[in-house]
PDB file of C-alpha atoms and ligand atoms in Angstrom:
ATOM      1  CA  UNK A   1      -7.043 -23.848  -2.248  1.00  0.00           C
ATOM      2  CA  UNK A   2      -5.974 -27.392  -1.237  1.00  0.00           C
ATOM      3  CA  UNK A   3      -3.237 -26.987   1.941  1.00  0.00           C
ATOM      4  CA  UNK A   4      -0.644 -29.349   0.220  1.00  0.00           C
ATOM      5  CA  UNK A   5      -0.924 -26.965  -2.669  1.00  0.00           C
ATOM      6  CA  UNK A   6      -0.767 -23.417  -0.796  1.00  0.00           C
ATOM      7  CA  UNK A   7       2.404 -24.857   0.917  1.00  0.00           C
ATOM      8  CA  UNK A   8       4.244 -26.054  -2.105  1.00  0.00           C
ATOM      9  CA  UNK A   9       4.178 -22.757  -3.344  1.00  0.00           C
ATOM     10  CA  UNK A  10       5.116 -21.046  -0.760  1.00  0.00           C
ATOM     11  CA  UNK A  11       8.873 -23.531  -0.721  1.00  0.00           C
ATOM     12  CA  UNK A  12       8.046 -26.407   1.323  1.00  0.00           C
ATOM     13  CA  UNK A  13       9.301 -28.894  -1.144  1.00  0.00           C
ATOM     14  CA  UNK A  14       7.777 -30.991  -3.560  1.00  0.00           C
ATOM     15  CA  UNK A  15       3.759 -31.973  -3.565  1.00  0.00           C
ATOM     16  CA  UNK A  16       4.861 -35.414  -1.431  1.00  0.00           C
ATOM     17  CA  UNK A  17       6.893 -33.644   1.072  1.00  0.00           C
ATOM     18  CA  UNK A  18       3.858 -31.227   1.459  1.00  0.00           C
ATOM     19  CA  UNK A  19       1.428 -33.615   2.460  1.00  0.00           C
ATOM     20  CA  UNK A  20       3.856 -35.206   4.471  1.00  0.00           C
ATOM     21  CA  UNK A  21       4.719 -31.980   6.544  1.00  0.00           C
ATOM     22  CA  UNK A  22       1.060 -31.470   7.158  1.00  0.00           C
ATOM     23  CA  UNK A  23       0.439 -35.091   8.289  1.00  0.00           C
ATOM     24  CA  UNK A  24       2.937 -34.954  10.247  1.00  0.00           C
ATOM     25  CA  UNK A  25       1.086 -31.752  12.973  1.00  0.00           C
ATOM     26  CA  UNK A  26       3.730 -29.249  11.795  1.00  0.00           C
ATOM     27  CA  UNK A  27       1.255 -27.047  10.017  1.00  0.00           C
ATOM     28  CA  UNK A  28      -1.452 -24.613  11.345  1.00  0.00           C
ATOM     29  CA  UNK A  29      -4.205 -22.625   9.843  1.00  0.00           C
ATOM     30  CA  UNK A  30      -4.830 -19.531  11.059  1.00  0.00           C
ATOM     31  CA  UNK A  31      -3.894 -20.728  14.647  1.00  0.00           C
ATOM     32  CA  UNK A  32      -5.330 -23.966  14.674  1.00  0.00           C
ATOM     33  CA  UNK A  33      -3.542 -27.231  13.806  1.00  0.00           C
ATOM     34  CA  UNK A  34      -4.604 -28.729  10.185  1.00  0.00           C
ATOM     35  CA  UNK A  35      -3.184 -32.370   9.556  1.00  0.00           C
ATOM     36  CA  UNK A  36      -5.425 -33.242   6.269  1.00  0.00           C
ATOM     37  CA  UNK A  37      -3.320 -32.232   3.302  1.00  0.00           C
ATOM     38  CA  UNK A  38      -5.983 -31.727   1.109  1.00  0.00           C
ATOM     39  CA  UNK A  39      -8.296 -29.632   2.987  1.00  0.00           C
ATOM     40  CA  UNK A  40      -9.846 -26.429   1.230  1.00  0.00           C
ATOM     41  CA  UNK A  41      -8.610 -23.359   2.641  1.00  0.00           C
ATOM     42  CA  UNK A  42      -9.483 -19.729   2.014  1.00  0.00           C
ATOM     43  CA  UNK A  43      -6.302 -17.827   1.034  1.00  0.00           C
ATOM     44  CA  UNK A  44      -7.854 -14.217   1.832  1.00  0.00           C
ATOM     45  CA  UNK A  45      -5.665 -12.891   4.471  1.00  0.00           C
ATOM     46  CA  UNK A  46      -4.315 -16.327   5.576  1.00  0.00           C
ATOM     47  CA  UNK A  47      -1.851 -16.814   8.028  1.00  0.00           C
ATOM     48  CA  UNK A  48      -0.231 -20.627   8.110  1.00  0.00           C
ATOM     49  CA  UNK A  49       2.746 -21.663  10.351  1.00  0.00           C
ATOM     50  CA  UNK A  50       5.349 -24.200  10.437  1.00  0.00           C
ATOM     51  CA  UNK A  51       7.143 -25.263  13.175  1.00  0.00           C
ATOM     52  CA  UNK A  52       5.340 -22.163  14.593  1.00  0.00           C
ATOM     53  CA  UNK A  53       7.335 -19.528  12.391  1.00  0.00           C
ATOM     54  CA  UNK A  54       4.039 -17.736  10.615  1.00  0.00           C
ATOM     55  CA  UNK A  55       3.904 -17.371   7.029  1.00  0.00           C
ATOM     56  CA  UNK A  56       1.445 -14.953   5.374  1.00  0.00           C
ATOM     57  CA  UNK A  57       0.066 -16.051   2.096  1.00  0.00           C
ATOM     58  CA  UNK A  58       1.595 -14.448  -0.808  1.00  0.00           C
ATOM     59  CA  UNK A  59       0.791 -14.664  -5.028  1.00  0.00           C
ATOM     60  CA  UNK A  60       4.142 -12.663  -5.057  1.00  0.00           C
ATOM     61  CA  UNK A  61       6.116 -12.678  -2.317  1.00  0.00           C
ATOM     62  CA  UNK A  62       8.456  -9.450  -1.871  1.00  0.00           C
ATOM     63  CA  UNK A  63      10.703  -8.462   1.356  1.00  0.00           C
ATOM     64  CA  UNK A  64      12.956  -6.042   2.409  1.00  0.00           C
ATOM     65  CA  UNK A  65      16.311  -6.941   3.860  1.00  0.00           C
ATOM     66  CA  UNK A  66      18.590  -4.290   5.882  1.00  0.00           C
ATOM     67  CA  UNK A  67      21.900  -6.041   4.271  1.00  0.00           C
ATOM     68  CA  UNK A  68      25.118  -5.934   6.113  1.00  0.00           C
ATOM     69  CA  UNK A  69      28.395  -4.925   5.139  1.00  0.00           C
ATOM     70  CA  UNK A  70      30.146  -8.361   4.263  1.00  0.00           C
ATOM     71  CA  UNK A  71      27.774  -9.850   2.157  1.00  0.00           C
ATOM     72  CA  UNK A  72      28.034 -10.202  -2.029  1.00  0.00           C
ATOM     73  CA  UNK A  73      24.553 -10.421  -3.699  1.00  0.00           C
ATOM     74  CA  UNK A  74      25.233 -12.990  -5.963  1.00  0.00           C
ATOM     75  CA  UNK A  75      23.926 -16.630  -5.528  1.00  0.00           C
ATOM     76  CA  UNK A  76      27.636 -18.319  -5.829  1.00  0.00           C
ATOM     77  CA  UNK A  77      30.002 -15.041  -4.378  1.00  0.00           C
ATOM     78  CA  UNK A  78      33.474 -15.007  -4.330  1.00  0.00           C
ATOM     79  CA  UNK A  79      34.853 -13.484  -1.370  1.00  0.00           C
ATOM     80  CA  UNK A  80      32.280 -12.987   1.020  1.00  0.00           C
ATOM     81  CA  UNK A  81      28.730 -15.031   2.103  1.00  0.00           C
ATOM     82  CA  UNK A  82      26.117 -14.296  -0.224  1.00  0.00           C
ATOM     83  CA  UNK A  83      23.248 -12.063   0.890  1.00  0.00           C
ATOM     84  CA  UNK A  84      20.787 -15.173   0.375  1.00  0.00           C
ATOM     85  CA  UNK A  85      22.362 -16.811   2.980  1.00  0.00           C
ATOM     86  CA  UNK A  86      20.010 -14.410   5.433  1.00  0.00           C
ATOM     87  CA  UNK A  87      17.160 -15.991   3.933  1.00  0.00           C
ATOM     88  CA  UNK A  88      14.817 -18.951   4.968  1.00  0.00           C
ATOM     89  CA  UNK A  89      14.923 -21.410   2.716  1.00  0.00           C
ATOM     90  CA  UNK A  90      11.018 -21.455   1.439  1.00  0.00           C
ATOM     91  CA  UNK A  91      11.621 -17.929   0.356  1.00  0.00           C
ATOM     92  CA  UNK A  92      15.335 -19.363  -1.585  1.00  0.00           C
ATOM     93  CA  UNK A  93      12.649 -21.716  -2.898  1.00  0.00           C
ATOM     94  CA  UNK A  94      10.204 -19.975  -4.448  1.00  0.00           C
ATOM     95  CA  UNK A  95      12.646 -18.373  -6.100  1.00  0.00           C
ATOM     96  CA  UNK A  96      12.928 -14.724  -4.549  1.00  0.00           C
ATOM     97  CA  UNK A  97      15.633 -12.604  -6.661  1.00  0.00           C
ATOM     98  CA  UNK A  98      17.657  -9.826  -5.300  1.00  0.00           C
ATOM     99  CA  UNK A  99      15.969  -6.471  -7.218  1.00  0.00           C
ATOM    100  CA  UNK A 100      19.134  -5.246  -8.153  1.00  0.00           C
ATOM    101  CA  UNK A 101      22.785  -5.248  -6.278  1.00  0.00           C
ATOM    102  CA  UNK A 102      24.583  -3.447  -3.770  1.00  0.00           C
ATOM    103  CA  UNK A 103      28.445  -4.064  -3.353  1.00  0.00           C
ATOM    104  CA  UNK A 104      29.625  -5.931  -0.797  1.00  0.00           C
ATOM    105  CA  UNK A 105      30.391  -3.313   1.102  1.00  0.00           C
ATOM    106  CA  UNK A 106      26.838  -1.385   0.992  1.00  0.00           C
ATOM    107  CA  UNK A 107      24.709  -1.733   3.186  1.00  0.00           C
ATOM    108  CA  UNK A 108      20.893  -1.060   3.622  1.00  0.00           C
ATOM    109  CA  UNK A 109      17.468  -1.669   1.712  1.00  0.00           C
ATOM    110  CA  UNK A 110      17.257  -4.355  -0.314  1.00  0.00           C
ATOM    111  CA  UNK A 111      14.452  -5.518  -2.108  1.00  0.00           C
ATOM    112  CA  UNK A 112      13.848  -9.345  -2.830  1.00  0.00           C
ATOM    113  CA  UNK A 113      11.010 -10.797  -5.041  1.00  0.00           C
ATOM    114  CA  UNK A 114       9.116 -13.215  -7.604  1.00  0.00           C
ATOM    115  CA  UNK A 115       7.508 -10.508  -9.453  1.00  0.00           C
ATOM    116  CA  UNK A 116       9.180 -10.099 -12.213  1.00  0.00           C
ATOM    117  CA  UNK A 117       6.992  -7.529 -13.233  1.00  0.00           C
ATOM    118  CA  UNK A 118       7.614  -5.518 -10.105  1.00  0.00           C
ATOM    119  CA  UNK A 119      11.705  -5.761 -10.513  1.00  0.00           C
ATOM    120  CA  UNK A 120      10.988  -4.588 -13.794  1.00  0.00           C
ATOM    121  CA  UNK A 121       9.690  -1.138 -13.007  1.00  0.00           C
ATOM    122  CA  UNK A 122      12.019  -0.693 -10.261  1.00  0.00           C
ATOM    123  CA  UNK A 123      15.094  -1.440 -12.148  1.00  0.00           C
ATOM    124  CA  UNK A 124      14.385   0.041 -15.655  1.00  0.00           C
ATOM    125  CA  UNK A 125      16.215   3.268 -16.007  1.00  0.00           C
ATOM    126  CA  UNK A 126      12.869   4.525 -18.111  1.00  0.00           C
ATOM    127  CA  UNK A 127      10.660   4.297 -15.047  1.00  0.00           C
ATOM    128  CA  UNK A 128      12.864   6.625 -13.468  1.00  0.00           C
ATOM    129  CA  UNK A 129      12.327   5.223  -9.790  1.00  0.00           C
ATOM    130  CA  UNK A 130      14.608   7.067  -7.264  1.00  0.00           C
ATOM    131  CA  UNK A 131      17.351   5.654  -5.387  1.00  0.00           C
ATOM    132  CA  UNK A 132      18.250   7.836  -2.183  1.00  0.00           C
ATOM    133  CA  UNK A 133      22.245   6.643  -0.649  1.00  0.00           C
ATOM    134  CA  UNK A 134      23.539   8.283   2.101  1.00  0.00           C
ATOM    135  CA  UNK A 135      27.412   8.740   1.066  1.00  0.00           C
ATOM    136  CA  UNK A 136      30.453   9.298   4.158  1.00  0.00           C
ATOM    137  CA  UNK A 137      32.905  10.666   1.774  1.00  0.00           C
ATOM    138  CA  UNK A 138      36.315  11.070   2.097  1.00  0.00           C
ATOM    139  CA  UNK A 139      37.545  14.403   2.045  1.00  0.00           C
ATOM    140  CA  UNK A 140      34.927  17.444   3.009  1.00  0.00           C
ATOM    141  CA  UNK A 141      31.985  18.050   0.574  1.00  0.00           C
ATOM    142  CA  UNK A 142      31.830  21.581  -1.179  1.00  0.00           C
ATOM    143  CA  UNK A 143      28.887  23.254  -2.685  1.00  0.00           C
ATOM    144  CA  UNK A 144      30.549  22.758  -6.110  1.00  0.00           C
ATOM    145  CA  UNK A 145      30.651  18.890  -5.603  1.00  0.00           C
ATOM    146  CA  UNK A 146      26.843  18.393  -5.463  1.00  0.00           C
ATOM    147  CA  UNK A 147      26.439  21.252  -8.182  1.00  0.00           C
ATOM    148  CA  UNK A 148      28.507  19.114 -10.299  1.00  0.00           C
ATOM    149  CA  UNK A 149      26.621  16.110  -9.326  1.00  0.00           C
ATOM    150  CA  UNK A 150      23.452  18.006 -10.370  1.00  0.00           C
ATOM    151  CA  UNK A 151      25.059  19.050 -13.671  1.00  0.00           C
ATOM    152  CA  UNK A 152      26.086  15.855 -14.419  1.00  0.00           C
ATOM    153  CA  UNK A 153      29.411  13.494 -14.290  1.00  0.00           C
ATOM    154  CA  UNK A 154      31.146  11.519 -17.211  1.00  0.00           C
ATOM    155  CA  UNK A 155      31.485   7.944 -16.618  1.00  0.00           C
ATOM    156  CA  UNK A 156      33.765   5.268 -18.352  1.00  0.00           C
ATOM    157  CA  UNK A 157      32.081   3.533 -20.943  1.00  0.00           C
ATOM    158  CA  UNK A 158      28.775   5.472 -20.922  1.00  0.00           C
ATOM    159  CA  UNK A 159      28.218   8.143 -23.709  1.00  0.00           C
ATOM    160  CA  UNK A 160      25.859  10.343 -22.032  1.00  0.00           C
ATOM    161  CA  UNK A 161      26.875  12.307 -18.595  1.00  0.00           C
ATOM    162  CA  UNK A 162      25.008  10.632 -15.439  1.00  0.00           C
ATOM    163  CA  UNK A 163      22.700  13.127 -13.368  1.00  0.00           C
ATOM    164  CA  UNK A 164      21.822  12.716 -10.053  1.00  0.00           C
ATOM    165  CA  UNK A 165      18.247  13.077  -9.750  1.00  0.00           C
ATOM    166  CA  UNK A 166      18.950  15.024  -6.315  1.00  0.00           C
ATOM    167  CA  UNK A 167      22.043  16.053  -4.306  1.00  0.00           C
ATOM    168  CA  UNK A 168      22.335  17.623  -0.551  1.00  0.00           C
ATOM    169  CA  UNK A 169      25.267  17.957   1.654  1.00  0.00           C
ATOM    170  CA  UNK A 170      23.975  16.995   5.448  1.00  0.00           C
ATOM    171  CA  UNK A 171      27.197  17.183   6.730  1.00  0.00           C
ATOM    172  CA  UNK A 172      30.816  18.025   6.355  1.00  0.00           C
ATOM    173  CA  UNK A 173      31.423  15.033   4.663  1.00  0.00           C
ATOM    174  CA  UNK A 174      28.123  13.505   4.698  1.00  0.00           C
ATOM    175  CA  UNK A 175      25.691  13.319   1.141  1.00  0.00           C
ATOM    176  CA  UNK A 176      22.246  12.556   0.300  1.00  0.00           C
ATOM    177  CA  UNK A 177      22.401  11.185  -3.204  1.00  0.00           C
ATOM    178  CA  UNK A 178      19.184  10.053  -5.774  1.00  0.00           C
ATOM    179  CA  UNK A 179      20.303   8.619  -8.625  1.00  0.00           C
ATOM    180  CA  UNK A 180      17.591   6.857 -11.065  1.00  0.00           C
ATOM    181  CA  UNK A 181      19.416   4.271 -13.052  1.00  0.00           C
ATOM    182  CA  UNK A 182      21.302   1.429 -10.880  1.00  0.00           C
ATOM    183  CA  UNK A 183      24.390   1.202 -13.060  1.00  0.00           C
ATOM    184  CA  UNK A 184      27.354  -0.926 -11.729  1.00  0.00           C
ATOM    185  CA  UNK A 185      28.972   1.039  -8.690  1.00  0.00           C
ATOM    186  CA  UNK A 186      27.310   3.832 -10.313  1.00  0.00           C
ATOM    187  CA  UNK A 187      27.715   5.992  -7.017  1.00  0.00           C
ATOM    188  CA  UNK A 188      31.074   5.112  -6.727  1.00  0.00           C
ATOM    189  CA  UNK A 189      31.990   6.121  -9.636  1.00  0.00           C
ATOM    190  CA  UNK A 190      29.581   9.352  -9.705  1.00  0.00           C
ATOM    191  CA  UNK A 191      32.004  10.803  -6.724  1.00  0.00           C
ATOM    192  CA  UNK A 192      34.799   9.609  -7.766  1.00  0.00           C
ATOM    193  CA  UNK A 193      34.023  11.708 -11.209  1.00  0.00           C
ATOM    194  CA  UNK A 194      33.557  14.347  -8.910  1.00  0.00           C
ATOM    195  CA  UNK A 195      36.837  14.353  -7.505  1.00  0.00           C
ATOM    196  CA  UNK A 196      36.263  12.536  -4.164  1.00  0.00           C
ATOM    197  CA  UNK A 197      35.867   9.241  -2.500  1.00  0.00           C
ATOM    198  CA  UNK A 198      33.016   7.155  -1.115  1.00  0.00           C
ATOM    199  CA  UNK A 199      34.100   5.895   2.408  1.00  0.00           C
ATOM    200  CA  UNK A 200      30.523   4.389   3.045  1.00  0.00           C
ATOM    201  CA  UNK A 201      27.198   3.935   1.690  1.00  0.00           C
ATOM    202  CA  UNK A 202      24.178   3.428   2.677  1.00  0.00           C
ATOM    203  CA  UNK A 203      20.988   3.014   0.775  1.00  0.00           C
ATOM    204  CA  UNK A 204      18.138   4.460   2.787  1.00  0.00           C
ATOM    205  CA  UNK A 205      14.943   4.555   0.163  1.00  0.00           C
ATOM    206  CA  UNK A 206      13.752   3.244  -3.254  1.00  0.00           C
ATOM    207  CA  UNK A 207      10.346   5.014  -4.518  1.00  0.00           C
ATOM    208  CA  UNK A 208       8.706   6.443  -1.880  1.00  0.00           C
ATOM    209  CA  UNK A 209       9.745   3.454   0.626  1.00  0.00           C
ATOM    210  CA  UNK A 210      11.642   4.349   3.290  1.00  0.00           C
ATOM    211  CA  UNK A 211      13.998   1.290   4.841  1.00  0.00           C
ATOM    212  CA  UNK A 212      12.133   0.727   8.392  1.00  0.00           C
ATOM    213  CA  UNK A 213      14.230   2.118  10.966  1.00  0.00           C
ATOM    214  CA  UNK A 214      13.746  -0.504  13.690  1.00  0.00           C
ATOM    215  CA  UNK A 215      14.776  -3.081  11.138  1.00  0.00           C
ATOM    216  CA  UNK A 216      18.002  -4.017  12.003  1.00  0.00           C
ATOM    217  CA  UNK A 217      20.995  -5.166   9.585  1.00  0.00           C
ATOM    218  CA  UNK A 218      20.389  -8.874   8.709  1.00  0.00           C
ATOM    219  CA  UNK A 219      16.949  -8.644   9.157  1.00  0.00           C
ATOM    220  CA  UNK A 220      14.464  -8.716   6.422  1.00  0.00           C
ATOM    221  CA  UNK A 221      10.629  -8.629   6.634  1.00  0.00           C
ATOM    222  CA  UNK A 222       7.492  -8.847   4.308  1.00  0.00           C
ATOM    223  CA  UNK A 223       6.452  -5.878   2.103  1.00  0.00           C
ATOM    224  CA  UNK A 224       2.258  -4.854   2.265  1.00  0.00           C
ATOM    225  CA  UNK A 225       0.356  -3.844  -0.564  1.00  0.00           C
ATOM    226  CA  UNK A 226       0.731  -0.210   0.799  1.00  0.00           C
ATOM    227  CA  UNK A 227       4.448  -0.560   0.712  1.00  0.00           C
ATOM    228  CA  UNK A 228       4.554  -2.099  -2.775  1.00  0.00           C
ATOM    229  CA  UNK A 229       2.671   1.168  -4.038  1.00  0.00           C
ATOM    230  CA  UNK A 230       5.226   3.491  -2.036  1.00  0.00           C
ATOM    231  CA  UNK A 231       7.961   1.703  -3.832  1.00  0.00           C
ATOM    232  CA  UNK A 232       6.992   2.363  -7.397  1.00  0.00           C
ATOM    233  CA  UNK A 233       6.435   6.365  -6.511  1.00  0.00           C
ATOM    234  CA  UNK A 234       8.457   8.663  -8.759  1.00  0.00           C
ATOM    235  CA  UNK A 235       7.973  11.951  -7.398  1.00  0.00           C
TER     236      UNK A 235
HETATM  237  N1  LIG B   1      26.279   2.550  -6.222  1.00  0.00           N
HETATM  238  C1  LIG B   1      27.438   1.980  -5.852  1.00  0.00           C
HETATM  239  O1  LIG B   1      28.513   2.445  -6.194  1.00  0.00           O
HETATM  240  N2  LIG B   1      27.391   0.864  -5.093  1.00  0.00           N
HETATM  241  C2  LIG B   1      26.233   0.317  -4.654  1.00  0.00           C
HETATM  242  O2  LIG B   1      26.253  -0.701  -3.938  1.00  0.00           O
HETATM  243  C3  LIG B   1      25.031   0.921  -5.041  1.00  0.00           C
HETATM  244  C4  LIG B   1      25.084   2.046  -5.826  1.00  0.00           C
END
């Protein structure tokens, strides 16, 4: 694929600005400096840089962000910065979308992407794909809070009771939550229906993908094929 082309769609700007960039010696190909715009390059397991930041080639791009407290996850927020804010701005312009939201006030993995096929499955309550939240609650956790959990709380405005899809106390007011659907402040509200309070939460895993423990809040990096498999696991 022409260079001017791999880079505009990858969010380098238009066609012109492009060619442009790589005229000007900002662009290398696998390590080596590339200043003809229309050159044929292979994309199989291509590296570019710009500016010397590295940029792997992508169809569909997909990251994971460990988001901050502080941040909304809407594109115009209200009160706070917006999570896309901790975003370069090729990735803002190929048009990566938050896969779901966390409140403000959640932090931990979250999923960004172009694949609309991918935020499909891992949104849709009938794919079932498991959302694991570490909850600080308020006042100590019983036994008969996760049972009830388990069996199933009543939520405003939703005709069926809400199950969590798994429950565990790890401490005396620490939870381990799965819940399968990503309703609005579903966990929230799933406490709260239990009779106690979410102080903090954090989400730790989606699928079988586990946020990366060295990644630290603010940071986001790229998802690998492996990872993108390990997402969509169900059991
Ligand atoms: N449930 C909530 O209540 N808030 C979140 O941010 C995510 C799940």
């Amino acid at each position: 694929m022409e260079l001017e082309r791999i880079l505009h769609r990858h969010g380098f700007g238009s066609r012109k600005a492009c060619r442009a960039l790589i005229r000007s010696g900002r662009v290398a190909v696998n390590g080596e400096n590339v200043d003809d715009p229309f050159v044929d390059i292979d994309t199989n397991g291509l590296i570019f840089s710009v500016d010397d930041v590295s940029w792997p080639y992508r169809e569909k791009a997909t990251i994971v962000l460990n988001k901050p407290a502080g941040y909304e996850c809407s594109r115009r927020p209200i009160h706070h910065p917006s999570v896309y804010t901790l975003l370069p701005i090729p990735l803002l312009e190929r048009g990566l979308q938050s896969i779901g939201r966390l409140d403000e006030d959640t932090t931990g993995l979250l999923l960004f992407s172009d694949d609309g096929q991918l935020n499909h499955v891992l949104t849709s309550p009938k794919h079932k794909v498991p959302k694991i939240y570490r909850v600080q609650l308020k006042h100590p956790g019983a036994p008969e809070l996760v049972q009830e959990l388990l069996h199933g709380v009543l939520l405003h405005d939703e005709p069926e009771l809400i199950v969590a899809a798994a429950c565990t106390l790890i401490g005396e007011r620490e939870l381990l939550l799965t819940v399968t659907e990503g309703k609005y402040h579903q966990v929230k509200r799933m406490i709260a229906a239990a009779g106690n309070r979410v102080e903090t939460l954090h989400r730790e895993m989606v699928g079988g993908f586990r946020l990366p423990a060295d990644l630290a809040p603010g940071q986001w990096i790229w998802l690998e094929p492996a990872d993108l498999g390990a997402l969509q696991e169900v059991e």
